[in-house]
CSV table of C-alpha atoms and ligand atoms in Angstrom, one decimal:
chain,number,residue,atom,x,y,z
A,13,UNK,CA,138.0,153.6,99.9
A,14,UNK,CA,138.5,151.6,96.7
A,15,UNK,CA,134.6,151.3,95.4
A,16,UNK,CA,132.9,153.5,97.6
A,17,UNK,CA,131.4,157.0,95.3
A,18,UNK,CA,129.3,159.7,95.7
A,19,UNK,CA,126.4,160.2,93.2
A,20,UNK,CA,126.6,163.6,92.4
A,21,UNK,CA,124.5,163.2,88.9
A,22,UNK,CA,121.0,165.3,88.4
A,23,UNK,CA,119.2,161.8,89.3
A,24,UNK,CA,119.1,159.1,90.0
A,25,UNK,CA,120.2,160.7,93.1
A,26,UNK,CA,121.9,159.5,96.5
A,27,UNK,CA,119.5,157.5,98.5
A,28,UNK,CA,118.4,157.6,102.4
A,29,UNK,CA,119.5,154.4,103.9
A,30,UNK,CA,116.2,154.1,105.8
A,31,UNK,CA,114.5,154.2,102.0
A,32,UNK,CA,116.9,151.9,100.7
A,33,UNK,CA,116.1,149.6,103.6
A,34,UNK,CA,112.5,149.4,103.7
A,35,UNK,CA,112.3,148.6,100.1
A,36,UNK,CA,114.7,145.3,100.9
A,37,UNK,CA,111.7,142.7,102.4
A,38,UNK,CA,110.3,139.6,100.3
A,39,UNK,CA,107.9,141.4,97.7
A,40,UNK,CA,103.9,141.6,99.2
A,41,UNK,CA,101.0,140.9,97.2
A,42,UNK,CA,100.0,144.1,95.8
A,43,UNK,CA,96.5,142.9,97.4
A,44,UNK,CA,98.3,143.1,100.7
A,45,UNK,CA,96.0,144.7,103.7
A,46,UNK,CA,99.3,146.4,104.4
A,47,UNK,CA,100.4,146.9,100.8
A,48,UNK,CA,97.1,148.6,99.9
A,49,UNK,CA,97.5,150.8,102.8
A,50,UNK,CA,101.1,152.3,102.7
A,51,UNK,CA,99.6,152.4,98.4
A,52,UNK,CA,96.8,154.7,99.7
A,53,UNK,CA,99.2,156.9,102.2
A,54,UNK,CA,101.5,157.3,99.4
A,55,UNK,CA,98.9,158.5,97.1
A,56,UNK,CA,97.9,161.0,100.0
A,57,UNK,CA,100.9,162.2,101.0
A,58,UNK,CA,101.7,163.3,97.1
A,59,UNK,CA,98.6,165.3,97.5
A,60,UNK,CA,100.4,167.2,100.1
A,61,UNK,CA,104.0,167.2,98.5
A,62,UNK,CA,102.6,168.9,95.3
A,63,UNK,CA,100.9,170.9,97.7
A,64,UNK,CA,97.1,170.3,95.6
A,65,UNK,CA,94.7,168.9,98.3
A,66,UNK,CA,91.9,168.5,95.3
A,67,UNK,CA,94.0,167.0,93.2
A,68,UNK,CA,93.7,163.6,91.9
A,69,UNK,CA,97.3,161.6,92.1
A,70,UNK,CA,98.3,158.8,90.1
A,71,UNK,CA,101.7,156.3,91.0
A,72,UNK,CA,102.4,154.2,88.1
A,73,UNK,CA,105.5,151.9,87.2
A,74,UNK,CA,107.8,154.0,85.2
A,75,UNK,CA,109.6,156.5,84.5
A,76,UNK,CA,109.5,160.4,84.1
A,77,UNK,CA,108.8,160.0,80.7
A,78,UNK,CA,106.5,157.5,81.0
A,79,UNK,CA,104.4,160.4,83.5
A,80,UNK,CA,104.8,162.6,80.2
A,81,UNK,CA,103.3,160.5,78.1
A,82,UNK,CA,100.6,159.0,80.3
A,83,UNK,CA,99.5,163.0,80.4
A,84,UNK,CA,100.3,163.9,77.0
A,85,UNK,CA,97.9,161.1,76.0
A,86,UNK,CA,94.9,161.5,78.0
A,87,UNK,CA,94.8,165.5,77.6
A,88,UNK,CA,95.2,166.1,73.6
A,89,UNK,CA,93.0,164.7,71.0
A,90,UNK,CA,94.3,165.2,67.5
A,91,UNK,CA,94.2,168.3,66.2
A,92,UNK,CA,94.2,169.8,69.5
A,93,UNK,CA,96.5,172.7,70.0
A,94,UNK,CA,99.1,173.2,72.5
A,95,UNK,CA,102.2,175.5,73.5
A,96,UNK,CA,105.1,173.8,74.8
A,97,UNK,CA,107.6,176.2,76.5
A,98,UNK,CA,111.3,174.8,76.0
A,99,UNK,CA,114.4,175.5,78.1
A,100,UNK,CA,116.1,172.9,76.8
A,101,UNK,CA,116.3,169.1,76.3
A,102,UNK,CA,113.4,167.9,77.9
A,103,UNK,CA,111.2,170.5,76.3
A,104,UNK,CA,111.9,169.8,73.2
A,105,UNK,CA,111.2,165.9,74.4
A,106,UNK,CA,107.6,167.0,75.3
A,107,UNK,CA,107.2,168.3,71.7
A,108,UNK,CA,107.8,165.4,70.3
A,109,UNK,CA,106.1,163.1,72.5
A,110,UNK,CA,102.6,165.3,72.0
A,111,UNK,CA,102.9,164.8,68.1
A,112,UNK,CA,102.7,161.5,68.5
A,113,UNK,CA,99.2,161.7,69.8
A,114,UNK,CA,98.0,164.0,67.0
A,115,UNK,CA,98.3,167.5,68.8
A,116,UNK,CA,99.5,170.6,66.8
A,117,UNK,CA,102.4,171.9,68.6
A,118,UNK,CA,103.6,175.2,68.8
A,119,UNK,CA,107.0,175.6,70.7
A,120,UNK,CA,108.7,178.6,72.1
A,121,UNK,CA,112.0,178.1,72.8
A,122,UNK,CA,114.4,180.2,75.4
A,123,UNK,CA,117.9,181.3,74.4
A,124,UNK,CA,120.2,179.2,76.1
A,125,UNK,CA,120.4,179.4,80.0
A,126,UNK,CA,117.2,182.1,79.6
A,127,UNK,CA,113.7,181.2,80.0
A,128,UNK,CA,111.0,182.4,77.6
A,129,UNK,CA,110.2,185.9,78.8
A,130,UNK,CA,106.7,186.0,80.3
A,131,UNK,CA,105.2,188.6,77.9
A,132,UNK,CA,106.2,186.2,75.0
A,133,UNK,CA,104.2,183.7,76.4
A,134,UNK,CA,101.4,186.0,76.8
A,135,UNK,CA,101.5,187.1,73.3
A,136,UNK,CA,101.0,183.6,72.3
A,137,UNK,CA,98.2,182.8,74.4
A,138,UNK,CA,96.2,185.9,73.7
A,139,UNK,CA,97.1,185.2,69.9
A,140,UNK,CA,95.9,181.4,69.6
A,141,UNK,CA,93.1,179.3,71.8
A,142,UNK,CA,95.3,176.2,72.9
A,143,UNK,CA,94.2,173.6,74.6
A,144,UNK,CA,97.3,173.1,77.3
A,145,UNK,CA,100.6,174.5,77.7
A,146,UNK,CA,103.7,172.5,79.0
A,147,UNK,CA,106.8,173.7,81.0
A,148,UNK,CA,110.0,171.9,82.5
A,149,UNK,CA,109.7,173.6,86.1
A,150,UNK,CA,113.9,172.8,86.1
A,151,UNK,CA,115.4,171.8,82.7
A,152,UNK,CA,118.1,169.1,83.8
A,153,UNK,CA,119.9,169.8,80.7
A,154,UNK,CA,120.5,173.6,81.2
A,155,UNK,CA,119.7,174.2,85.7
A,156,UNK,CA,117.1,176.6,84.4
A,157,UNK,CA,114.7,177.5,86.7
A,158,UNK,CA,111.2,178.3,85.3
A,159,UNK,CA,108.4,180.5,87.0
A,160,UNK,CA,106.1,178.7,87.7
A,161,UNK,CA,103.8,180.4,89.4
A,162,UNK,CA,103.8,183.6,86.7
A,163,UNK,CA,102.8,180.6,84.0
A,164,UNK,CA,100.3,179.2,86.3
A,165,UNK,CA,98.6,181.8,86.8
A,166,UNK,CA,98.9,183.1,82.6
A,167,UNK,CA,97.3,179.5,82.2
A,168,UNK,CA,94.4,180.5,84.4
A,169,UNK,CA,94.4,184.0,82.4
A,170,UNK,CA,93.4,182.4,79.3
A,171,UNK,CA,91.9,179.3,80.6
A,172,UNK,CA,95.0,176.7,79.2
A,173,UNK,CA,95.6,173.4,81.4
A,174,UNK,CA,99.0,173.8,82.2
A,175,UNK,CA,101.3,170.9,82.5
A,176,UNK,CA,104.6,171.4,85.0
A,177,UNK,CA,107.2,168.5,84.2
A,178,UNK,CA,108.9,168.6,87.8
A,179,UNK,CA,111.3,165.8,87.3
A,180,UNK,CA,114.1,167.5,88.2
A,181,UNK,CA,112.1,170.0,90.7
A,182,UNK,CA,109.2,168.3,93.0
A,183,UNK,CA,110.0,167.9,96.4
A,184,UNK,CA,113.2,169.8,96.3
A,185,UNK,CA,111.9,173.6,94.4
A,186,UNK,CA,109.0,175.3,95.6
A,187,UNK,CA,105.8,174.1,93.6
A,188,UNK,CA,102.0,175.1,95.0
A,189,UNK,CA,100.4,173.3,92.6
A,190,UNK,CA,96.8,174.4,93.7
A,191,UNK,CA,97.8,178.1,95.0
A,192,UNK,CA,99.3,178.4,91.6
A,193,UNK,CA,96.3,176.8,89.1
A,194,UNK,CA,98.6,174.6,87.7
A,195,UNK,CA,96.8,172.0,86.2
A,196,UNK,CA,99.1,169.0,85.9
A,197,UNK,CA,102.5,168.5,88.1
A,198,UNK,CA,104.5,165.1,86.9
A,199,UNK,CA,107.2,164.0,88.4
A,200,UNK,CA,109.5,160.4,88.6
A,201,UNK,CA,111.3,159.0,91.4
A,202,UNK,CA,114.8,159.0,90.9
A,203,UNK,CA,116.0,162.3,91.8
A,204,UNK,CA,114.3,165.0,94.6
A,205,UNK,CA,111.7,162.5,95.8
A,206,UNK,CA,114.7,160.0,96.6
A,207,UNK,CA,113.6,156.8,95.4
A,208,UNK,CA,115.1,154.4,93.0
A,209,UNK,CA,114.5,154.9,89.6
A,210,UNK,CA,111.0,152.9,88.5
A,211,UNK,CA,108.0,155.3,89.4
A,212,UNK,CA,106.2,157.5,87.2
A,213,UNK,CA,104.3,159.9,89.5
A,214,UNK,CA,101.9,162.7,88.9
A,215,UNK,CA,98.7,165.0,90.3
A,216,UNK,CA,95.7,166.3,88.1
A,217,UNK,CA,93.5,169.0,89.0
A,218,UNK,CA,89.7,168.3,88.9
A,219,UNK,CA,89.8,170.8,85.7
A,220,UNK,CA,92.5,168.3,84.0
A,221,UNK,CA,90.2,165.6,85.1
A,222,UNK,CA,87.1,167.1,83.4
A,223,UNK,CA,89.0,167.9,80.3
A,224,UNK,CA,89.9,164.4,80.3
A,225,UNK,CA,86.1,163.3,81.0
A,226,UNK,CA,85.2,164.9,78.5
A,227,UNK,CA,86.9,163.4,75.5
A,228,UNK,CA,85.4,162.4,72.1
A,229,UNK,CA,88.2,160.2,71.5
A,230,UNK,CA,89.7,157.2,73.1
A,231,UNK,CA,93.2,157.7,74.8
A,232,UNK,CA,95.8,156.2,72.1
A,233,UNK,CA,98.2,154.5,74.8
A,234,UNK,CA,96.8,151.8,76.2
A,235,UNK,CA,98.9,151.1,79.5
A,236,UNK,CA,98.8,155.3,80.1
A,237,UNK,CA,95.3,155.7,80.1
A,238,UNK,CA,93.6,156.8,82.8
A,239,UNK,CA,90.3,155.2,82.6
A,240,UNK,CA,92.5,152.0,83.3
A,241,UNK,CA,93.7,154.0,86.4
A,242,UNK,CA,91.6,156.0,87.9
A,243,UNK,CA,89.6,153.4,89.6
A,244,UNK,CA,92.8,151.9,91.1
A,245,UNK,CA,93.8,155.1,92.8
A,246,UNK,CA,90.7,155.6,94.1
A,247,UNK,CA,90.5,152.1,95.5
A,248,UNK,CA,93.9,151.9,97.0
A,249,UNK,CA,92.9,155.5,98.8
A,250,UNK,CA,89.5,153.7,100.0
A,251,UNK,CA,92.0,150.8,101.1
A,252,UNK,CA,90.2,148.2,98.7
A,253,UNK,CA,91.9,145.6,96.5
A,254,UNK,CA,92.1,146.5,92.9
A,255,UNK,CA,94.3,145.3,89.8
A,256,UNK,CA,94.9,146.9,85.9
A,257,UNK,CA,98.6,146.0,86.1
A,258,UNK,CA,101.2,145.0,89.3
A,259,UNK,CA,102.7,148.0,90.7
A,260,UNK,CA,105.8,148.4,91.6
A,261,UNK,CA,105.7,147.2,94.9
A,262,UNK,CA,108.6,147.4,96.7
A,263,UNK,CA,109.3,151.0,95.0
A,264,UNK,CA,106.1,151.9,96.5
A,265,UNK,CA,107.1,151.0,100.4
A,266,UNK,CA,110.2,153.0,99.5
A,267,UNK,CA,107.9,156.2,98.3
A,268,UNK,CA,105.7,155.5,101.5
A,269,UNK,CA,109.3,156.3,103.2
A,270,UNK,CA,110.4,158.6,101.7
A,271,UNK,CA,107.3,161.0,101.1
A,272,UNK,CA,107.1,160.3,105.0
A,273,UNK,CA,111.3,161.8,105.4
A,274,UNK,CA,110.0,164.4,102.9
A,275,UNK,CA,107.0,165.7,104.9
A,276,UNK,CA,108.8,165.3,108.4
A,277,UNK,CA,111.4,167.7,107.1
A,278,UNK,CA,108.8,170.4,106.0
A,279,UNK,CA,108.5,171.1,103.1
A,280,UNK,CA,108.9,175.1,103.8
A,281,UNK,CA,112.7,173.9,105.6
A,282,UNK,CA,112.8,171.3,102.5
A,283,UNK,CA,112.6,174.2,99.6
A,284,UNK,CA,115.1,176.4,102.0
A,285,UNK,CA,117.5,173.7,102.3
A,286,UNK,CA,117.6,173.1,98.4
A,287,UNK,CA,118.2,177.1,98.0
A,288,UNK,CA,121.3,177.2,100.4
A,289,UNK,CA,122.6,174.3,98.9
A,290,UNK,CA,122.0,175.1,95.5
A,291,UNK,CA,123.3,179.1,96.7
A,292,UNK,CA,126.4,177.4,98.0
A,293,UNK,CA,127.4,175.0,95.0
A,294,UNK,CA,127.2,178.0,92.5
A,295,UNK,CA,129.2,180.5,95.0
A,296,UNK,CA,131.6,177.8,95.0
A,297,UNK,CA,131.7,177.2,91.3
A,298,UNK,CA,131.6,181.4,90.7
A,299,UNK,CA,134.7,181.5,93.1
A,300,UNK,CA,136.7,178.8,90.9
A,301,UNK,CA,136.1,181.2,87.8
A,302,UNK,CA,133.4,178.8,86.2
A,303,UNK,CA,130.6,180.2,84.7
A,304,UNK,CA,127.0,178.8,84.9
A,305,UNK,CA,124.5,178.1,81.8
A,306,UNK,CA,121.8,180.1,83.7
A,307,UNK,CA,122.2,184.0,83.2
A,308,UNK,CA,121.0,184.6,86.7
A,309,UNK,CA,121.0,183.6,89.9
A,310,UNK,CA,116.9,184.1,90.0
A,311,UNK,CA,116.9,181.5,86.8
A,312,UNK,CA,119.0,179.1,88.2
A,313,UNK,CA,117.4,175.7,89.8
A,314,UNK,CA,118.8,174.9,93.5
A,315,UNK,CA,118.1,171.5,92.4
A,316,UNK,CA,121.3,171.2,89.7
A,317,UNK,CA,124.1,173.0,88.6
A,318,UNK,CA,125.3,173.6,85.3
A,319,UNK,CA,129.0,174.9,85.0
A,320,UNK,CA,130.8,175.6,81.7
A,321,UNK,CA,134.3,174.1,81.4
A,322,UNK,CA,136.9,176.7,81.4
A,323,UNK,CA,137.9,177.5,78.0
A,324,UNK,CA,140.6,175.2,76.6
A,325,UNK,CA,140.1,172.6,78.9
A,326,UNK,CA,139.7,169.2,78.2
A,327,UNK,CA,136.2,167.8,79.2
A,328,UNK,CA,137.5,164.3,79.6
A,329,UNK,CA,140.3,165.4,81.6
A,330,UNK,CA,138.8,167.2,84.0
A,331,UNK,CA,135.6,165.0,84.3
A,332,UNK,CA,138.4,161.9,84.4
A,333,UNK,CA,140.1,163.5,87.5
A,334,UNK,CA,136.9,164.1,89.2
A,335,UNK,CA,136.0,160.6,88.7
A,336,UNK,CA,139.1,159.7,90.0
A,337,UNK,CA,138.4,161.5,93.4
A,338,UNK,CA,135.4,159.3,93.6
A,339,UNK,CA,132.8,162.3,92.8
A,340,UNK,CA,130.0,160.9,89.9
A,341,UNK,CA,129.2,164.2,87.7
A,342,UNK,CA,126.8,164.1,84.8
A,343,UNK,CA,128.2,165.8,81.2
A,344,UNK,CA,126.2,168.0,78.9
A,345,UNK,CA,122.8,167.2,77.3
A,346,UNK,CA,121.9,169.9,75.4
A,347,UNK,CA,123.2,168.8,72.0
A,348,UNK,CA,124.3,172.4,70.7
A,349,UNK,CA,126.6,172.4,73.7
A,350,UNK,CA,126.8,169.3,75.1
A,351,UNK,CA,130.8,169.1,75.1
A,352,UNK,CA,131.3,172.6,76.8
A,353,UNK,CA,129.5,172.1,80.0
A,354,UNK,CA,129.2,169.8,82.9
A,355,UNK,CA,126.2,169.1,85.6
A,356,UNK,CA,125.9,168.6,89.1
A,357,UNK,CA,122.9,167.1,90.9
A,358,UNK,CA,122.3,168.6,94.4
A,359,UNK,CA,119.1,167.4,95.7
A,360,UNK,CA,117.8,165.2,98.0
A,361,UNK,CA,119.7,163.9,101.0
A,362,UNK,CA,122.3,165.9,99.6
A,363,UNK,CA,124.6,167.6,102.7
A,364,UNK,CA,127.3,169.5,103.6
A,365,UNK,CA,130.0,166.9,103.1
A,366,UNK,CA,129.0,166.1,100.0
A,367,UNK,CA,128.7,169.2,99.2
A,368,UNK,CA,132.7,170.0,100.5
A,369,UNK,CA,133.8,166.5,98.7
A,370,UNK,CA,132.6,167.9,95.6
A,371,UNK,CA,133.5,170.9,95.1
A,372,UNK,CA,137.0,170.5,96.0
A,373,UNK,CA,137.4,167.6,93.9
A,374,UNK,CA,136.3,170.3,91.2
A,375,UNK,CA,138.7,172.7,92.8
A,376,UNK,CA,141.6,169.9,92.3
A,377,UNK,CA,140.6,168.6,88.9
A,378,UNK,CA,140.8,172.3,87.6
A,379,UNK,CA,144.3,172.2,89.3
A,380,UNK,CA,145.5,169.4,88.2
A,381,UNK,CA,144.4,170.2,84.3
A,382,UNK,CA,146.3,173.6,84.8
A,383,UNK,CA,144.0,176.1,86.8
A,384,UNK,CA,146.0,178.3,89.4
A,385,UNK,CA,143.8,178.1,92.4
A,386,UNK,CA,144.4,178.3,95.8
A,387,UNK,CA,143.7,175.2,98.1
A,388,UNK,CA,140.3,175.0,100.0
A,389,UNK,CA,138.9,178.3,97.7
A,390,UNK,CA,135.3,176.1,96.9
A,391,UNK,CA,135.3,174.4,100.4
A,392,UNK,CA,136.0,177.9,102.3
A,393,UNK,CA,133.0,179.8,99.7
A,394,UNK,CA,130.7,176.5,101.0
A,395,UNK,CA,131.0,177.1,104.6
A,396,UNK,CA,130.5,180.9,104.3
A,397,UNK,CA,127.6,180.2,102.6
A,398,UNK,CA,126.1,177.6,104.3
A,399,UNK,CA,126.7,179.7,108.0
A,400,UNK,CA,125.4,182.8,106.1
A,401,UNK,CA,128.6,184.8,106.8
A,402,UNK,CA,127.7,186.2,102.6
B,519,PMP,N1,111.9,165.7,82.4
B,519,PMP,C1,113.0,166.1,83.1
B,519,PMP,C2,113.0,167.6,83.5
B,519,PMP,C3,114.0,165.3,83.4
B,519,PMP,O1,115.1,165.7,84.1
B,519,PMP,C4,113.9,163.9,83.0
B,519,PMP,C5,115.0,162.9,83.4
B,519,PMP,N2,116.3,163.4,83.5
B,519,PMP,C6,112.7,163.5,82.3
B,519,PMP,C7,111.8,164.4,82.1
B,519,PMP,C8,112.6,162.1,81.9
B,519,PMP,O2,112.5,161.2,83.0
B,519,PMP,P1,113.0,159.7,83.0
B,519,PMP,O3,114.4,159.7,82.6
B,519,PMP,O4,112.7,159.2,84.3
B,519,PMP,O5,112.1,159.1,81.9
């Protein structure tokens, strides 16, 4: 059907019709009765979607980046030191961003499709007293997967607030924010949370709260600080009016929806499904002959994939032939590579079909840009997968 695609990009993702439709009413006050109280619920259920019942959450209108900065913000002071732990793109992102506010940066950067080995990051800590380390949980540039539970728990170690960007992982990897002492989780709404793109979204631990309580400086972003916000998350939670600046209202119904799809679905059977799917995709990539940026399966995210082109072929070919099946894919990001490798987003609402649609119109791209494959090999890898017959 002429017009009709599938979003297969690493965010923003496909959308649940029922989220799309609750979002589409005339716009409530954000004084509402009702609008306060699907606010409050929202701030609740992220509570239990990050999996920290003590934590403090906070819903602001913006984006991922905007949650990244809002943090970086409120939890340096300059000259503080921190360790920022890059797989890629969105690391090196956080590095930057933290400079701004003053903070002396260390980085330790993986090798490409790796994550920093754990003893590395050890070494460091034990060698320097920093303040906070960061981590991408899944670097959308390379599908990494991070551990975040071994870094959680270094961060407890040697008594660092750690900060887990989870953009590309929340509500579609595993994260126990609590169980794991990670201090920070941050998160937007675009891709495994399924909501449009517009909401900056994260959860602070009461020890990231008291590191921010206890600053000698003030916060040097104005709209980011949480002194303007605490008191509004706390009063939409005790169902009171309150105003710093208008939320995003109608993306907030839509987060009341879907946090409530995400929860009914479990978020056990939610973090399974992502696995198979994720499983699946790279079986079906592995069986075209395409190899993936992550080294190993236990590195790579169930959230993304991140295939190299074969070698020789043209990446505006192939991508051009996809396209023309009606399948979105995303290209490279990281910059060293960016022209050698191509992504696809599997989170989310994500099924079967789409699944099938896309992998084959892989499959036939490759064919038509001079692959010798035989019809239905990624479908036929898909559905063994999926019915566990491997
Ligand atoms: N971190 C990660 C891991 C991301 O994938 C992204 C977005 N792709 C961001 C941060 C930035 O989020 P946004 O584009 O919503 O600002």
């Amino acid at each position: 059907m002429k017009g009709r695609k599938l979003l297969m990009i690493p965010g923003p993702i496909e959308f649940d019709p029922e989220v799309m439709q609750s979002m589409a009413i005339p716009t409530p006050s954000h004084v509402d009765p009702d609008f306060i109280a699907t606010f409050g619920r929202s701030l609740e259920m992220m509570r239990r979607v990050c999996q920290c019942p003590s934590g403090q959450p906070f819903i602001l209108a913006g984006t991922g980046t905007l949650a990244m900065d809002s943090v970086g913000a409120c939890l340096t002071e300059p000259g503080d030191l921190v360790l920022v732990i890059s797989t890629g793109y969105f690391g090196e992102r956080y590095a930057e961003l933290l400079k701004r506010y003053g903070a002396v940066v260390d980085i330790l950067r993986a090798e490409t499709g790796n994550m920093v080995p754990l003893a590395t990051v050890e070494a460091r800590l034990r060698e320097k007293k920093y303040k906070m380390m960061t981590f991408t949980h899944v670097d959308t540039s390379t599908a990494v997967l991070n551990d975040a539970r071994a870094l959680g728990a270094l961060g407890q170690k040697y008594d660092v607030l750690t900060v887990l960007d989870g953009v590309c992982s929340v509500a579609g990897e595993e994260i126990r924010q609590q169980e794991w002492g990670i201090d920070v989780v941050l998160t937007a709404s675009q891709k495994a949370i399924g909501v449009p793109p517009g909401l900056a979204l994260f959860v602070v631990s009461p020890k990231a709260m008291e590191a921010f309580k206890n600053r000698r400086t003030p916060v040097a972003n104005y709209y980011g600080d949480w002194a303007h916000w605490l008191p509004i998350m706390q009063a939409y939670e005790n169902r009171e009016p309150s105003y710093f600046g208008t939320p995003a209202v109608n993306l907030i119904i839509a987060l009341e929806k879907s946090l409530d799809l995400i929860l009914k679905e479990g978020l056990e059977e939610r973090f399974h499904r992502h696995r198979r799917t994720g499983q699946a995709f790279r079986a079906a990539m592995t069986a075209l002959g395409l190899k993936m940026i992550p080294t190993s399966e236990s590195l790579s995210a169930n959230t993304l994939s991140a295939p190299y082109y074969p070698e020789g072929m043209k990446a505006a070919d192939l991508l051009g032939h996809i396209a023309g099946a009606g399948i979105i894919v995303a290209g490279g990001l990281l910059p060293d590579i960016k022209g050698q490798y191509f992504r696809v987003g599997h989170m989310g609402v994500v099924n079967r079909n789409d699944l099938l649609a896309t992998a084959d119109a892989i499959e036939t791209a490759l064919r038509k840009c001079g692959a010798s494959l035989e019809t239905g090999t990624a479908a036929r890898t898909i559905h063994q997968v999926l019915d566990g017959r491997v």
